[in-house]
Short mmCIF file of C-alpha atoms and ligand atoms in Angstrom, two decimals:
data_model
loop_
_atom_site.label_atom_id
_atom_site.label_comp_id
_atom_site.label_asym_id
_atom_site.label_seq_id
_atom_site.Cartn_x
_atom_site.Cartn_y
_atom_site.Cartn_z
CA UNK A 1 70.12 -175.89 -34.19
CA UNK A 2 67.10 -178.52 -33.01
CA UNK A 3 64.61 -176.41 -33.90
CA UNK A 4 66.18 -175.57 -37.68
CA UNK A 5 67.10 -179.19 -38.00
CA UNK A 6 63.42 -180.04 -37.19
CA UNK A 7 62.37 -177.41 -39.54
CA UNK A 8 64.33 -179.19 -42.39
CA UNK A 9 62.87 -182.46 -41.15
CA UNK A 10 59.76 -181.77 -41.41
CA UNK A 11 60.11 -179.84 -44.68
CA UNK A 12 61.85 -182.95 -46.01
CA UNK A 13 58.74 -184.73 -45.04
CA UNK A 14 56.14 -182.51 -46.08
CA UNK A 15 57.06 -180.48 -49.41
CA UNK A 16 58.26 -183.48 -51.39
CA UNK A 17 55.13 -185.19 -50.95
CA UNK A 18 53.03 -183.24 -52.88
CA UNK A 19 55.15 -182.43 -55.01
CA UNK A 20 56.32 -185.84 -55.79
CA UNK A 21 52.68 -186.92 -56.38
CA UNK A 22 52.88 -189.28 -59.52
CA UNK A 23 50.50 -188.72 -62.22
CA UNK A 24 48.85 -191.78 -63.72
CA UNK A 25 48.31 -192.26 -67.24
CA UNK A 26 45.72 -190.18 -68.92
CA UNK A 27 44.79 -189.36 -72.22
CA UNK A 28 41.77 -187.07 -73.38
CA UNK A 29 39.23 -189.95 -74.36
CA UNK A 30 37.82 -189.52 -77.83
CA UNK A 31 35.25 -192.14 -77.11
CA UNK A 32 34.29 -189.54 -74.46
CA UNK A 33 34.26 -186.49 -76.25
CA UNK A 34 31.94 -188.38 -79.62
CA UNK A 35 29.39 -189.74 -77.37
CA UNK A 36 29.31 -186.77 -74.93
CA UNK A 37 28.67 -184.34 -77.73
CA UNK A 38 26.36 -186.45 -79.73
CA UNK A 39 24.47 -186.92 -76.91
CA UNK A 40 24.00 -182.97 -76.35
CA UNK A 41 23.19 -182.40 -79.86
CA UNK A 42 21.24 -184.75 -80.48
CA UNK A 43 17.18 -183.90 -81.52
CA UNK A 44 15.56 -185.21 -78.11
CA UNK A 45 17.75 -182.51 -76.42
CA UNK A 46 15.32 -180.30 -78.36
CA UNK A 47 17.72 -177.79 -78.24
CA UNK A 48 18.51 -176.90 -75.10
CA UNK A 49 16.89 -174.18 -74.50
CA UNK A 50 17.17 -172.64 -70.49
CA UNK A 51 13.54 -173.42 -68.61
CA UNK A 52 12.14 -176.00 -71.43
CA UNK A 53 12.28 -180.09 -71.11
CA UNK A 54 15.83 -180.55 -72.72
CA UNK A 55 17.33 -177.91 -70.68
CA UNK A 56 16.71 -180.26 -67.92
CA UNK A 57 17.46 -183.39 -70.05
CA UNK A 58 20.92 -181.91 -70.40
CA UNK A 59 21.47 -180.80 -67.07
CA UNK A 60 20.55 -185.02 -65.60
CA UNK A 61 22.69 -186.01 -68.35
CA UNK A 62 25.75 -183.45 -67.59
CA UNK A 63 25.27 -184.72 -63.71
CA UNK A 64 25.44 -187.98 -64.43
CA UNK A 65 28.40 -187.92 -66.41
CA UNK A 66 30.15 -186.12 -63.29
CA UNK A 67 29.15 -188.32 -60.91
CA UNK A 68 30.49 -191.43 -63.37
CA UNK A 69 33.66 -189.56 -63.49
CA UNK A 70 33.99 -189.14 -59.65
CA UNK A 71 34.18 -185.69 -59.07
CA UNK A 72 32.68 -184.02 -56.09
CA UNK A 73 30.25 -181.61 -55.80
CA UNK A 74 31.28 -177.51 -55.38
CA UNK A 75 32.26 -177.45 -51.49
CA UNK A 76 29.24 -177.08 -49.56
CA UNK A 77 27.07 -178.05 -52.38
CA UNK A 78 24.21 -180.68 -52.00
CA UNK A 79 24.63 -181.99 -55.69
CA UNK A 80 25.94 -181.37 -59.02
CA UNK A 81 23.04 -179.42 -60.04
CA UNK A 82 23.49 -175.52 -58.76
CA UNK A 83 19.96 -174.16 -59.04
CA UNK A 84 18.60 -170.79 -58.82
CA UNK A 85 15.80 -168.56 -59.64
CA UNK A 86 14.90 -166.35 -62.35
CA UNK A 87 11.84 -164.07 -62.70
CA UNK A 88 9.71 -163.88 -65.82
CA UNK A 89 6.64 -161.04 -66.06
CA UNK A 90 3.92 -161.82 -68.78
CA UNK A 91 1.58 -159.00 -69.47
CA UNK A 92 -2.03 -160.63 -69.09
CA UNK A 93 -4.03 -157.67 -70.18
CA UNK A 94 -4.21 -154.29 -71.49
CA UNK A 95 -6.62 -151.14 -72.50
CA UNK A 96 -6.20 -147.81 -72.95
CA UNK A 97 -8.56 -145.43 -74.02
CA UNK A 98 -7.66 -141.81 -75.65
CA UNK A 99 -10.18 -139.03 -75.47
CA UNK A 100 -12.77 -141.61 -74.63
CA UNK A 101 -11.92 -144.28 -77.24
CA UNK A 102 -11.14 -147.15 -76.58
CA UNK A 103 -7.33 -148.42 -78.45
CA UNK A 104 -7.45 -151.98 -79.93
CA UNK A 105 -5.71 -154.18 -78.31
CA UNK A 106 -3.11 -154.67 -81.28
CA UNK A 107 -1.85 -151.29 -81.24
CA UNK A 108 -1.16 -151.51 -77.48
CA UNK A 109 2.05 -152.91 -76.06
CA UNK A 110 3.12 -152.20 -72.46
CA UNK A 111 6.96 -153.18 -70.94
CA UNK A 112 6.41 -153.53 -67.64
CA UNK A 113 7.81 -155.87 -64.90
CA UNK A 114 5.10 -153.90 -62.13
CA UNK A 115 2.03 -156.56 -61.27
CA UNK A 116 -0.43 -153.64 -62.52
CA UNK A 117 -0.65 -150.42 -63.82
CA UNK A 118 -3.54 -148.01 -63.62
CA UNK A 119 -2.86 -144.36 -65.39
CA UNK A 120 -4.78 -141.05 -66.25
CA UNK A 121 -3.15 -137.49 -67.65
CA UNK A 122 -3.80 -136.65 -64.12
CA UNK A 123 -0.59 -139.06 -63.04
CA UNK A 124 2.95 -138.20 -62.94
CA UNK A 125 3.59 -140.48 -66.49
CA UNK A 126 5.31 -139.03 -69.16
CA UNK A 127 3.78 -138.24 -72.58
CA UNK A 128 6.37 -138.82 -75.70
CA UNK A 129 4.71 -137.61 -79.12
CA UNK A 130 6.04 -139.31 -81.79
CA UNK A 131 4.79 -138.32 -85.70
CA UNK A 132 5.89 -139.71 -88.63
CA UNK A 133 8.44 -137.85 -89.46
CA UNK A 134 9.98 -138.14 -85.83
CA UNK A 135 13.27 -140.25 -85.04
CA UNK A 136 12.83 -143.32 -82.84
CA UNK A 137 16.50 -144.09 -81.80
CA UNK A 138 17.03 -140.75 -79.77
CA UNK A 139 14.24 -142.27 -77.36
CA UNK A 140 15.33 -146.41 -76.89
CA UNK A 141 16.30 -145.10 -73.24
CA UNK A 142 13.76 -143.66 -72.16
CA UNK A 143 11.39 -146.38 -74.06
CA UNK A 144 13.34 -149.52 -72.60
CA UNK A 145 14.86 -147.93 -69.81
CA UNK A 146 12.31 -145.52 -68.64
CA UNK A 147 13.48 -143.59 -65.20
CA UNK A 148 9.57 -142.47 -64.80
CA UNK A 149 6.37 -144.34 -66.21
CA UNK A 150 6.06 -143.25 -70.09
CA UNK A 151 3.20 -143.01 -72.42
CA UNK A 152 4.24 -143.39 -76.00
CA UNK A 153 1.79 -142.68 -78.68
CA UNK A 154 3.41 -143.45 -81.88
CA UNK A 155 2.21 -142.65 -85.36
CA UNK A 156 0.76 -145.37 -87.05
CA UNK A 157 3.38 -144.86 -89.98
CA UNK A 158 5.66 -146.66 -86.92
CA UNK A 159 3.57 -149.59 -87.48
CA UNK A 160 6.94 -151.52 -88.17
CA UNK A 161 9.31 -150.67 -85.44
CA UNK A 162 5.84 -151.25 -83.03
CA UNK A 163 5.56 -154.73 -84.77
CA UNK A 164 9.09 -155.72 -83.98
CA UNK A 165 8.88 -154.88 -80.49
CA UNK A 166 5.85 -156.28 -80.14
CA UNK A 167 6.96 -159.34 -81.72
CA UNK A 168 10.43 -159.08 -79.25
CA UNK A 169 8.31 -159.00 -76.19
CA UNK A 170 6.15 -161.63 -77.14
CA UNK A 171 8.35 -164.28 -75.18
CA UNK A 172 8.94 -162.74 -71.76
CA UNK A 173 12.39 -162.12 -70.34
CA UNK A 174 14.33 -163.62 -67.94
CA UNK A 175 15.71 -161.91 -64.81
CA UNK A 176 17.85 -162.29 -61.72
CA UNK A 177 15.95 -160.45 -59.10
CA UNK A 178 12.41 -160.75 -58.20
CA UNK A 179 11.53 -157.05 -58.97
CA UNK A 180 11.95 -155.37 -62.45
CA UNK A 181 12.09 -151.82 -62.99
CA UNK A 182 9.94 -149.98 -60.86
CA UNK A 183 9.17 -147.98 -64.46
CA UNK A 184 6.88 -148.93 -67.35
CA UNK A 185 6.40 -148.20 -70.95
CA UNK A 186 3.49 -148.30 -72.90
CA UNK A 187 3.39 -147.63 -76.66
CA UNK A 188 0.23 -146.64 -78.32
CA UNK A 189 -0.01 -146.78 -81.97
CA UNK A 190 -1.73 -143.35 -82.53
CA UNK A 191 -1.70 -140.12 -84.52
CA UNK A 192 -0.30 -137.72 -82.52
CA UNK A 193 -3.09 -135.82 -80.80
CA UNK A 194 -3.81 -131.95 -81.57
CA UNK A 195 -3.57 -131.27 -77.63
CA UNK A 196 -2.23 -133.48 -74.77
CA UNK A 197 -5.18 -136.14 -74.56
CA UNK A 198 -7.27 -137.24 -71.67
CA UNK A 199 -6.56 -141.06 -71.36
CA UNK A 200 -6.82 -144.24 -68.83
CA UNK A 201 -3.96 -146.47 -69.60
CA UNK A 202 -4.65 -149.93 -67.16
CA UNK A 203 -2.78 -153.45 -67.52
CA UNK A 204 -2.05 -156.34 -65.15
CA UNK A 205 0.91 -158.86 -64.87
CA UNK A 206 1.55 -162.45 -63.92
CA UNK A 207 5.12 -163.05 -62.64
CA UNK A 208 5.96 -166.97 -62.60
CA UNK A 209 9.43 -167.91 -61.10
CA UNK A 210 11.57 -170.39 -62.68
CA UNK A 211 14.59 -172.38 -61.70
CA UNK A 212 17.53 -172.61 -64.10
CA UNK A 213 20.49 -174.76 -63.37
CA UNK A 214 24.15 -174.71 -63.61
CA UNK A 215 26.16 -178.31 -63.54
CA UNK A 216 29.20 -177.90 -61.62
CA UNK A 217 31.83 -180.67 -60.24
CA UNK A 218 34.97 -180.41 -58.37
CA UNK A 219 38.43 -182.60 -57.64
CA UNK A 220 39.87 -181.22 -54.62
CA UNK A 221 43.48 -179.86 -54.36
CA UNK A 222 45.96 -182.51 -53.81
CA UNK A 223 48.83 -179.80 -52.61
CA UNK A 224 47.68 -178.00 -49.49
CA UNK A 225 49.94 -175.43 -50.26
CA UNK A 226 47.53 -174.43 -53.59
CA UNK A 227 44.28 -176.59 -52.86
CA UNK A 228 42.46 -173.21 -51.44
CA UNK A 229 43.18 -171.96 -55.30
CA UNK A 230 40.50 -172.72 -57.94
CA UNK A 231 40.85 -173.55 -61.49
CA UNK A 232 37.24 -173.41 -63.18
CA UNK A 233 36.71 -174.90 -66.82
CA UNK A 234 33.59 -174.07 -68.53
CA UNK A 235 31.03 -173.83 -71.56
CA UNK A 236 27.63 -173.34 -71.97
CA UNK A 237 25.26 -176.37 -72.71
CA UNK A 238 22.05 -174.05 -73.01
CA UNK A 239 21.12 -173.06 -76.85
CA UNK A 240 18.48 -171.87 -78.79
CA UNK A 241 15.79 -174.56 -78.25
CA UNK A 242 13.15 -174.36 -81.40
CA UNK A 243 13.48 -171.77 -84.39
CA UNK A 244 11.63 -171.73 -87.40
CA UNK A 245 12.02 -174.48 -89.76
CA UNK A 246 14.38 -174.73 -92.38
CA UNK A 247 13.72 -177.36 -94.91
CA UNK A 248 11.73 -178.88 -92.01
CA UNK A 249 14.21 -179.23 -89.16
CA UNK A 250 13.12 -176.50 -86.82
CA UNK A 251 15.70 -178.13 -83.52
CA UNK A 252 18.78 -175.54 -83.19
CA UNK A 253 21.17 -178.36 -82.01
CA UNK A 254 23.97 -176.29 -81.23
CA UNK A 255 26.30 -179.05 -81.63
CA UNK A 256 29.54 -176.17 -82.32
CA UNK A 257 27.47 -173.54 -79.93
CA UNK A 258 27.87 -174.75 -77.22
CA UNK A 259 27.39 -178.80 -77.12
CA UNK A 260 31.11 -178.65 -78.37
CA UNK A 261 32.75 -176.63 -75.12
CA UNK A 262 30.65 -178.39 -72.33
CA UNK A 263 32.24 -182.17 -74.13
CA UNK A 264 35.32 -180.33 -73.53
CA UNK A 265 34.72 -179.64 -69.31
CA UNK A 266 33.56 -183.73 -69.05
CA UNK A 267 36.65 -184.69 -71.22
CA UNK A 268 38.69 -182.99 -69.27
CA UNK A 269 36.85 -183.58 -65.54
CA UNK A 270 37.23 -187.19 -66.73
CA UNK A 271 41.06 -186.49 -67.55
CA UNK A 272 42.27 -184.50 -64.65
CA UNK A 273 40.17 -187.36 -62.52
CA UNK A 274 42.06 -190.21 -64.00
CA UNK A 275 45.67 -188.07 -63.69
CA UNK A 276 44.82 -187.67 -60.04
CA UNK A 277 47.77 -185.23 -59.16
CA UNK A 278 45.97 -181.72 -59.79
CA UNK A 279 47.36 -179.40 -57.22
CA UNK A 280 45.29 -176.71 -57.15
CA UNK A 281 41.38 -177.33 -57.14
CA UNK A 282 39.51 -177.87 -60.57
CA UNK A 283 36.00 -177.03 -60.69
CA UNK A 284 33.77 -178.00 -63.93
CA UNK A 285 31.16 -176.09 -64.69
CA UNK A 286 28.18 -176.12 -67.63
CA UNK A 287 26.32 -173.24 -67.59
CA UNK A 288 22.97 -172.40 -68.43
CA UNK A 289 21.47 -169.52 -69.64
CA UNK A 290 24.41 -167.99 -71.62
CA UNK A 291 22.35 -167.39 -74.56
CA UNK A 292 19.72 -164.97 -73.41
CA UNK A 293 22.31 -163.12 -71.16
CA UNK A 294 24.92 -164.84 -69.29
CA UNK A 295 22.26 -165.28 -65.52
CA UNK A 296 24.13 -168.83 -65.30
CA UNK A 297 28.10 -167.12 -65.05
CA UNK A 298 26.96 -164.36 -63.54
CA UNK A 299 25.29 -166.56 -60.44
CA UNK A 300 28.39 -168.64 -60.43
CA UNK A 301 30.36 -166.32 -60.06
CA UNK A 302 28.86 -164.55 -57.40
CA UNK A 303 28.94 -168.05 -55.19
CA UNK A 304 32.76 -168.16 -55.27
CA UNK A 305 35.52 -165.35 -53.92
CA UNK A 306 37.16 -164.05 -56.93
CA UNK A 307 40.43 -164.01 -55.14
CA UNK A 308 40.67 -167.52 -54.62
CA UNK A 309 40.18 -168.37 -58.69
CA UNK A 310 43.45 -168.63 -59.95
CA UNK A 311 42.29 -168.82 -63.76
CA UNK A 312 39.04 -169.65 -65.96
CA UNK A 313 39.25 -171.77 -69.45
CA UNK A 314 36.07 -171.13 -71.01
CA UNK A 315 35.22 -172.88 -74.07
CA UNK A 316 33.24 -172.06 -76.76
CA UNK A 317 32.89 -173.48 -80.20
CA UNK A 318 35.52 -175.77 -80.66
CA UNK A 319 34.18 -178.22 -83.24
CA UNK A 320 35.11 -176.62 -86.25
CA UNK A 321 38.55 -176.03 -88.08
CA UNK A 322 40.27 -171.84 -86.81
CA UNK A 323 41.44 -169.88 -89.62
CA UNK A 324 45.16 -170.58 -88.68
CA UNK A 325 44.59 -174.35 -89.63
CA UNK A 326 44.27 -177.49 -88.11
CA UNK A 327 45.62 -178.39 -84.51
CA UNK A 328 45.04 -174.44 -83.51
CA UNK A 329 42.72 -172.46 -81.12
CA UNK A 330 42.47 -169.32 -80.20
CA UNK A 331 42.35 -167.10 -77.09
CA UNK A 332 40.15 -164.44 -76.73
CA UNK A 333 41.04 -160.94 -74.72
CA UNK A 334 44.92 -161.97 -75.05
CA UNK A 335 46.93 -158.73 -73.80
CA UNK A 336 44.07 -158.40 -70.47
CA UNK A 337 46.42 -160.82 -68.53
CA UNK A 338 49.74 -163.15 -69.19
CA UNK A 339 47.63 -166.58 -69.61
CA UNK A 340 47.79 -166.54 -73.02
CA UNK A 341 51.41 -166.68 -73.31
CA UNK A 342 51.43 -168.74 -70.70
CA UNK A 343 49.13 -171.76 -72.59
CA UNK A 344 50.98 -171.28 -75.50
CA UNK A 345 54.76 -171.57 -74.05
CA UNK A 346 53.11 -175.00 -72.40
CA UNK A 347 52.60 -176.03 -75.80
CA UNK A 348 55.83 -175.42 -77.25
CA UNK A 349 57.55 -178.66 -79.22
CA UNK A 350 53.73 -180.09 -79.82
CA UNK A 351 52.39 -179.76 -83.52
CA UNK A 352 49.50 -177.55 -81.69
CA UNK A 353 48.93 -173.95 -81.34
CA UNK A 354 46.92 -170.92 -79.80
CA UNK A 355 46.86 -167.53 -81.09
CA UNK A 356 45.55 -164.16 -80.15
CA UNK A 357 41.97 -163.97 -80.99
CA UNK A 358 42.16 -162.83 -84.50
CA UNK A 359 38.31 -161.18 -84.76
CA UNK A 360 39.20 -158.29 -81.81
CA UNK A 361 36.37 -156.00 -83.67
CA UNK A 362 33.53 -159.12 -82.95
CA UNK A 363 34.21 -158.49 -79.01
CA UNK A 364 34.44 -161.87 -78.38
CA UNK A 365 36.14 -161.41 -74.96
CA UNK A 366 32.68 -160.19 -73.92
CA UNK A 367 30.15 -162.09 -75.30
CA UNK A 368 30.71 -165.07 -73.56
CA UNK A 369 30.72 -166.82 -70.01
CA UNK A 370 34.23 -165.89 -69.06
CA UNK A 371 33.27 -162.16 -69.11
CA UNK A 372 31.48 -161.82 -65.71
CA UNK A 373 34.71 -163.17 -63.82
CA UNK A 374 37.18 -161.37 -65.44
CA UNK A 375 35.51 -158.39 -64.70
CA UNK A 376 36.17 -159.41 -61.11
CA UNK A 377 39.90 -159.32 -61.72
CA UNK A 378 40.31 -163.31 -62.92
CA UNK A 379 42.72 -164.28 -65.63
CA UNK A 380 39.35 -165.92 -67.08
CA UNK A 381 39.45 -166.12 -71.17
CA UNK A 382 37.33 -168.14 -74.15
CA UNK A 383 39.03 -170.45 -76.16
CA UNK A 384 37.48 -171.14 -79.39
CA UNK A 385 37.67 -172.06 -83.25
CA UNK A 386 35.60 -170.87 -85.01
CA UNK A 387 35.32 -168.34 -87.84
CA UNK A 388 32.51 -166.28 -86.53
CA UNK A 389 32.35 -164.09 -89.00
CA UNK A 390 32.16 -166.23 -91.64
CA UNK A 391 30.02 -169.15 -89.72
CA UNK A 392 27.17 -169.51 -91.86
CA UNK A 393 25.72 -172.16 -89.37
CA UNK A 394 26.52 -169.86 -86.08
CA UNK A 395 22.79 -169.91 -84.37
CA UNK A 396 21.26 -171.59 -87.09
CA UNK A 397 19.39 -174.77 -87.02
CA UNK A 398 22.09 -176.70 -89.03
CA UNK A 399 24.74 -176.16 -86.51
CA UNK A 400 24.98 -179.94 -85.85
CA UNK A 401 27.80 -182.63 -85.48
CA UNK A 402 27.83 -183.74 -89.07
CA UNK A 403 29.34 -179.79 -89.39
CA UNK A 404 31.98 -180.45 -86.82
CA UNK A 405 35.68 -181.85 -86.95
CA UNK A 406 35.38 -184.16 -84.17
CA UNK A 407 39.14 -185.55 -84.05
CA UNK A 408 40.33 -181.67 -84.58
CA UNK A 409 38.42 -180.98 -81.62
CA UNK A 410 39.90 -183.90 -79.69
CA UNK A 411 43.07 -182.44 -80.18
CA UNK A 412 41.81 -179.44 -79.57
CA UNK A 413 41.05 -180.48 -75.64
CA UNK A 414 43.93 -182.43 -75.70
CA UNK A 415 45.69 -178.95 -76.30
CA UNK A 416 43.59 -177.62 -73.19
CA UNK A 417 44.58 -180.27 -71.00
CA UNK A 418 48.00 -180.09 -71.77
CA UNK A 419 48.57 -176.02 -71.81
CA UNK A 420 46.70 -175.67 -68.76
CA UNK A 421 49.44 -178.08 -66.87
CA UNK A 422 51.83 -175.55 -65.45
CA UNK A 423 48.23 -173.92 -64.06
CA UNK A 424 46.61 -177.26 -62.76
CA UNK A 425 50.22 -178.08 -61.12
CA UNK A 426 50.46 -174.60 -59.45
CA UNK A 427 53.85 -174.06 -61.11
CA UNK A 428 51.87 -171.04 -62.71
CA UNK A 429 50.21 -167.90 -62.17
CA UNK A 430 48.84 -166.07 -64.39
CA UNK A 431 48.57 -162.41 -64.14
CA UNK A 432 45.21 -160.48 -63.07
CA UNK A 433 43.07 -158.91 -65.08
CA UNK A 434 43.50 -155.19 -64.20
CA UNK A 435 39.91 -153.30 -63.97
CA UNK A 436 41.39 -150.61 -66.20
CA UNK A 437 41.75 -152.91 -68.93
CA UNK A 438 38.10 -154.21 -68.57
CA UNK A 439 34.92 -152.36 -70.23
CA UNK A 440 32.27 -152.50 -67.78
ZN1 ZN B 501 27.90 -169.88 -77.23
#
């Protein structure tokens, strides 16, 4: 009897506590969201783009808007910013000569990550003959993804598809690790020789490292029953940075893409903040390099235990009007767990909606930030707007904020805040993603 009685004592004691924490009034602050997003797309942001000036402009300005807020950083982390490294291989110079002649350098162009490269016929490289009349697609793999070092002479009737690589591999890539493929390629624009030539293919590399940034906050768990569980809301503040000039405005503001889902995660840090009764643990998070391949998710992601992420609202490209209307978003990857239907029954009896992501065929699911955890088994989805197939401005330089719908998307976070309750409260769970239902 003492010991149950004690039991029921201290239950009495503990359980209503948290749960009774009060919530104080908060309302998604428009003020917040306009200035927020006008300050992300505006011109001196220079577009964002991950490892120039306004990258880093955006990342101070993200930080300081979580640290006016109050949040915390990540646990363990020294700071809002989350940095990391990424690897970036420029090819300083080139020559080949064929038979003795020397190539100029125009028709050479090597795809290599190795610091130099020094080849005769008497190497193990592999020769690939291509004429005009000969096919390039059945040979992208072993040209980009070469599992031995390849020599590609290509007929100068090519010239074009040589051009557009060369022109695609004029800006270096980005990678995670420090080492690329341990492969090259080097196309040669050349008529195929009568008999395998004699030839001394030599280049040389510089590999610079840079450091790209994620912005990520936290508000600890009120309920120590569910603050070990993680609720992560995210966009991408990275964009395209310069593109050529249309009508002389060459800045790709990305005001929609992505300026519009990263006002969402400080309009709703500074919400969540100001209700003070989150349960479970709400990390905010503005990644960078989405754009040119998702490096800011993926290392993230690989800094947290999937198993302790309860659910991920990603949001992307919320500023403009969804074909369902007004006051509507939708979900992306809706039947891969229940947290769809969950969002939506929160918002039954308000005049807002979500529906299944009505463009399946545009693989939406996948192309964005929320792709990397689910993969891992989270109930992590995009929420979004816009008409993407339709989106004349998508990654253009006139996706600005006069194009967006700024009180729609108000009440589009509002809709966020409010449909993620049950989640933030730990009332509810949504379901897994199961790996079977995930294309790797
Ligand atoms: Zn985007």
């Amino acid at each position: 009897m003492y010991k149950n009685l004690l039991m029921s004592v201290l239950l009495a004691a503990s359980l209503p506590a948290a749960a009774q924490r009060h919530a104080k009034k908060a309302e998604v602050s428009a003020a917040t969201v306009e200035r927020v997003l006008t300050t992300l797309a505006a011109d001196d942001m220079q577009g964002r783009a991950t490892g120039q000036p306004g990258s880093l402009k955006a990342a101070e300005f993200l930080a300081s808007e979580f640290q006016r807020i109050g949040l915390q950083p990540l646990p363990g982390a020294p700071g809002f910013l989350q940095e990391f490294p990424a690897y970036q291989t420029a090819v300083t110079s080139t020559s080949v000569l064929l038979d003795g002649v020397a190539v100029p350098a125009g028709q050479v162009l090597a795809l290599t990550t190795q610091p130099s490269l020094n080849w005769t016929e008497k190497d193990e490289v592999a020769l690939l003959v291509l004429g005009p009349q000969d096919k390039v697609q059945p040979h992208l793999g072993e040209i980009f993804r070469p599992t031995k070092n390849t020599l590609v002479l290509l007929d100068p009737s090519q010239t074009a598809f040589f051009k557009s690589l060369a022109e695609r591999y004029a800006r270096p890539r980005l990678r995670a690790e420090p080492t690329g493929n341990a492969y090259s390629t080097v196309l040669v624009l050349a008529p195929a020789p009568a008999s395998p030539p004699a030839y001394r293919v030599a280049a040389t590399t510089a590999t610079t490292t840079q450091t790209l940034r994620n912005v990520a906050g936290y508000l600890p768990g009120h309920d120590p029953a569910h603050a070990a569980e993680k609720v992560i809301f995210s966009g991408h503040y990275d964009h395209l940075g310069i593109l050529k000039a249309v009508a002389g405005d060459s800045i790709a503001n990305g005001a929609d893409d992505d300026a519009s889902g990263t006002t969402a995660v400080v309009a709703l840090a500074e919400y969540f903040k100001k209700r003070d009764d989150n349960a479970r643990s709400l990390a905010f998070v503005a990644f960078t390099a989405e754009e040119i391949g998702g490096f800011g998710a993926r290392y993230f992601s690989q800094q947290l235990k999937p198993e302790e992420l309860t659910a991920m609202f990603n949001i992307e490209m919320i500023g403009k009007e969804a074909k369902f209307g007004p006051n509507t978003a939708f979900i992306t990857g809706y039947d891969k767990s229940d947290f769809g239907r969950l969002l939506q029954a929160n918002l039954a009896g308000t005049r807002f909606r979500f529906e299944p992501d009505p463009y399946p065929e545009q693989n939406l699911f996948y192309r964005s930030d929320n792709a990397t955890l689910a993969r891992l088994g989270v109930p992590a989805h995009t929420i979004s707007t816009d008409q993407i197939p339709t989106d004349k401005l998508y990654h253009s330089v006139d996706d600005e904020v006069s194009s967006l719908d700024v009180k729609n998307m108000t009440a589009v976070i509002s809709a966020i805040a409010r449909s993620a309750s049950g989640i933030v409260a730990g009332r509810q769970t949504p379901t897994r993603v199961a790996p079977e239902k995930i294309e790797k």
